[in-house]
Amino acid sequence: MTGVITGMVLYSRAGFFGLTFPHVVAQSPSIYGIGLDEPAFTEGARPGVVALASDLQFIDGSPDTGQYILQALTTFPSFAVTVGAFFLLWRLLWRARAGVYLPQVAGQVRVLGGWLLVGGLLAPQIEYFAMMALLDTMTVNESFYGVKEIPLIVPLVGLGLLALANVLRTGVRMRDDLEGTV
């Protein structure tokens, strides 16, 4: 079962980080409101509903090595953050077998929180930058290098784990003080 899940993670909708396709695809972040008045689209819509095409993709059928690298960078950073978080969580749970109020456990929680905070902030930006660089290789005056909106849940979990690490570190000190007085 684990092999199947690992295979599904490594070979997602983008293939193996987008490297298994004979082409590369760059999606424009700009919002296009191109109306579709083809009968195939208008007949499928209810009265008063307008069909719009808003996603614009550029497909290069003869990509070079640089484009393949950029294609891989559009998905790899999030994968690396996820795999790293699972590994750090596994190490945390392994260390916590002997008890929660140990300096090693507090340190592992701090490392996991820092990983999620930094990775959650950087991975979307790296992927967005790679998509814009890939788009630059296929278009003229299309890409816009700016800051991508960051989903806040991963950095917030990271901040929560950093706070929990401080609580655990205080608990470790209190336990050591209590053992010293008894």
Coordinates of C-alpha atoms in Angstrom, one line a residue:
M1 CA 0.0 0.0 0.0
T2 CA 2.8 2.4 0.8
G3 CA 4.4 1.8 -2.6
V4 CA 1.1 2.8 -4.3
I5 CA 0.8 6.0 -2.3
T6 CA 4.5 6.9 -3.0
G7 CA 3.9 6.2 -6.7
M8 CA 0.8 8.4 -6.7
V9 CA 2.7 11.2 -5.0
L10 CA 5.7 11.0 -7.4
Y11 CA 3.6 10.5 -10.5
S12 CA 0.9 13.1 -10.1
R13 CA -1.2 14.9 -12.7
A14 CA 2.0 16.6 -13.9
G15 CA 3.7 13.3 -14.5
F16 CA 7.0 12.8 -12.7
F17 CA 7.5 16.5 -11.9
G18 CA 6.4 17.3 -15.5
L19 CA 9.4 15.4 -16.9
T20 CA 7.6 12.5 -18.5
F21 CA 5.7 14.4 -21.1
P22 CA 7.1 15.2 -24.6
H23 CA 6.1 18.8 -24.1
V24 CA 6.1 21.5 -21.4
V25 CA 3.1 23.6 -20.4
A26 CA 3.2 27.1 -19.0
Q27 CA 0.0 28.6 -17.7
S28 CA -0.5 32.4 -17.8
P29 CA -1.4 34.0 -14.4
S30 CA -3.3 36.7 -16.2
I31 CA -7.1 36.5 -16.2
Y32 CA -8.5 36.4 -19.6
G33 CA -12.3 36.8 -20.2
I34 CA -12.5 35.5 -23.7
G35 CA -16.1 34.9 -24.6
L36 CA -16.9 31.6 -26.3
D37 CA -19.7 31.9 -28.8
E38 CA -19.1 28.5 -30.5
P39 CA -22.3 26.4 -30.6
A40 CA -20.5 23.6 -28.7
F41 CA -20.2 25.9 -25.7
T42 CA -23.3 28.1 -26.0
E43 CA -25.7 25.1 -26.5
G44 CA -24.5 23.6 -23.2
A45 CA -25.2 26.7 -21.2
R46 CA -28.6 27.6 -19.7
P47 CA -30.2 30.8 -20.9
G48 CA -28.5 33.9 -19.5
V49 CA -25.2 32.1 -18.9
V50 CA -22.1 33.1 -20.7
A51 CA -19.2 30.7 -21.4
L52 CA -15.8 32.3 -20.8
A53 CA -12.3 30.9 -21.3
S54 CA -10.1 32.3 -18.5
D55 CA -7.0 29.9 -18.5
L56 CA -4.4 30.5 -21.2
Q57 CA -1.8 27.8 -21.6
F58 CA 1.3 27.8 -23.8
I59 CA 2.5 24.3 -24.9
D60 CA 6.0 23.8 -26.3
G61 CA 6.3 20.6 -28.2
S62 CA 10.0 20.7 -28.5
P63 CA 11.3 21.8 -25.1
D64 CA 15.0 22.1 -24.2
T65 CA 16.7 21.0 -21.0
G66 CA 16.2 24.4 -19.3
Q67 CA 12.5 24.2 -20.0
Y68 CA 12.3 20.7 -18.5
I69 CA 14.1 22.0 -15.4
L70 CA 11.7 24.9 -15.1
Q71 CA 8.8 22.6 -15.5
A72 CA 10.1 20.4 -12.7
L73 CA 10.5 23.4 -10.5
T74 CA 6.9 24.3 -10.9
T75 CA 6.0 21.2 -8.7
F76 CA 9.1 20.0 -6.9
P77 CA 9.4 22.6 -4.1
S78 CA 6.0 21.7 -2.7
F79 CA 6.8 18.0 -3.0
A80 CA 10.1 18.6 -1.1
V81 CA 8.4 20.5 1.7
T82 CA 5.8 17.8 2.0
V83 CA 8.3 14.9 2.1
G84 CA 10.5 16.8 4.5
A85 CA 7.6 17.5 6.8
F86 CA 6.6 13.8 6.8
F87 CA 10.2 12.8 7.6
L88 CA 10.5 15.4 10.4
L89 CA 7.1 14.3 11.8
W90 CA 8.3 10.7 11.8
R91 CA 11.5 11.7 13.7
L92 CA 9.4 13.7 16.1
L93 CA 7.1 10.8 16.8
W94 CA 10.1 8.5 17.2
R95 CA 11.7 10.8 19.7
A96 CA 8.5 11.3 21.6
R97 CA 8.2 7.6 22.4
A98 CA 10.1 8.1 25.7
G99 CA 8.1 11.2 26.7
V100 CA 7.0 14.6 25.5
Y101 CA 8.9 16.7 27.9
L102 CA 12.4 16.0 26.6
P103 CA 14.8 18.5 25.1
Q104 CA 15.1 16.5 22.0
V105 CA 11.3 16.5 21.4
A106 CA 11.1 20.3 21.9
G107 CA 14.0 20.6 19.4
Q108 CA 12.3 18.4 16.9
V109 CA 9.0 20.3 17.2
R110 CA 11.0 23.6 16.6
V111 CA 12.7 22.1 13.6
L112 CA 9.4 20.9 12.1
G113 CA 7.8 24.3 12.8
G114 CA 10.7 26.1 11.2
W115 CA 10.6 23.8 8.2
L116 CA 6.9 24.3 7.6
L117 CA 7.1 28.1 8.1
V118 CA 10.0 28.6 5.8
G119 CA 8.9 26.0 3.3
G120 CA 5.3 27.2 3.3
L121 CA 6.5 30.7 2.4
L122 CA 9.2 29.8 -0.1
A123 CA 7.8 26.9 -2.1
P124 CA 4.9 28.8 -3.7
Q125 CA 7.2 31.6 -4.6
I126 CA 9.8 29.3 -6.2
E127 CA 7.1 27.5 -8.1
Y128 CA 5.6 30.8 -9.3
F129 CA 9.0 32.2 -10.3
A130 CA 9.7 28.9 -12.2
M131 CA 6.4 29.2 -14.0
M132 CA 7.0 32.8 -15.0
A133 CA 10.5 31.9 -16.2
L134 CA 9.1 29.0 -18.2
L135 CA 6.4 31.3 -19.6
D136 CA 9.2 33.7 -20.6
T137 CA 10.8 31.0 -22.7
M138 CA 7.6 30.5 -24.7
T139 CA 6.0 34.0 -25.0
V140 CA 6.9 37.6 -25.7
N141 CA 5.9 40.1 -23.0
E142 CA 3.6 37.7 -21.2
S143 CA 5.0 36.9 -17.8
F144 CA 4.6 39.1 -14.7
Y145 CA 7.2 38.6 -11.9
G146 CA 5.5 39.4 -8.7
V147 CA 4.8 37.9 -5.3
K148 CA 2.3 35.0 -5.5
E149 CA -0.4 34.8 -2.9
I150 CA 0.6 32.4 -0.2
P151 CA -1.8 29.8 1.2
L152 CA -1.6 30.7 4.9
I153 CA -2.4 27.3 6.5
V154 CA 1.2 25.8 6.2
P155 CA 3.0 28.9 7.7
L156 CA 0.4 29.2 10.4
V157 CA 0.9 25.6 11.4
G158 CA 4.6 26.2 11.4
L159 CA 4.1 29.2 13.7
G160 CA 1.9 27.1 16.0
L161 CA 4.6 24.4 16.2
L162 CA 7.2 27.0 17.0
A163 CA 5.0 28.3 19.9
L164 CA 4.4 24.7 21.0
A165 CA 8.2 24.1 21.0
N166 CA 8.6 27.0 23.4
V167 CA 5.9 25.6 25.7
L168 CA 7.6 22.2 25.6
R169 CA 11.0 23.8 26.3
T170 CA 9.5 25.6 29.3
G171 CA 7.9 22.3 30.4
V172 CA 11.3 20.6 30.2
R173 CA 12.9 23.3 32.3
M174 CA 10.1 23.0 34.9
R175 CA 10.4 19.3 35.0
D176 CA 14.2 19.6 35.5
D177 CA 13.6 22.1 38.3
L178 CA 11.0 19.9 39.9
E179 CA 13.4 16.9 39.8
G180 CA 16.1 19.0 41.3
T181 CA 14.0 20.1 44.3
V182 CA 12.6 16.6 45.1

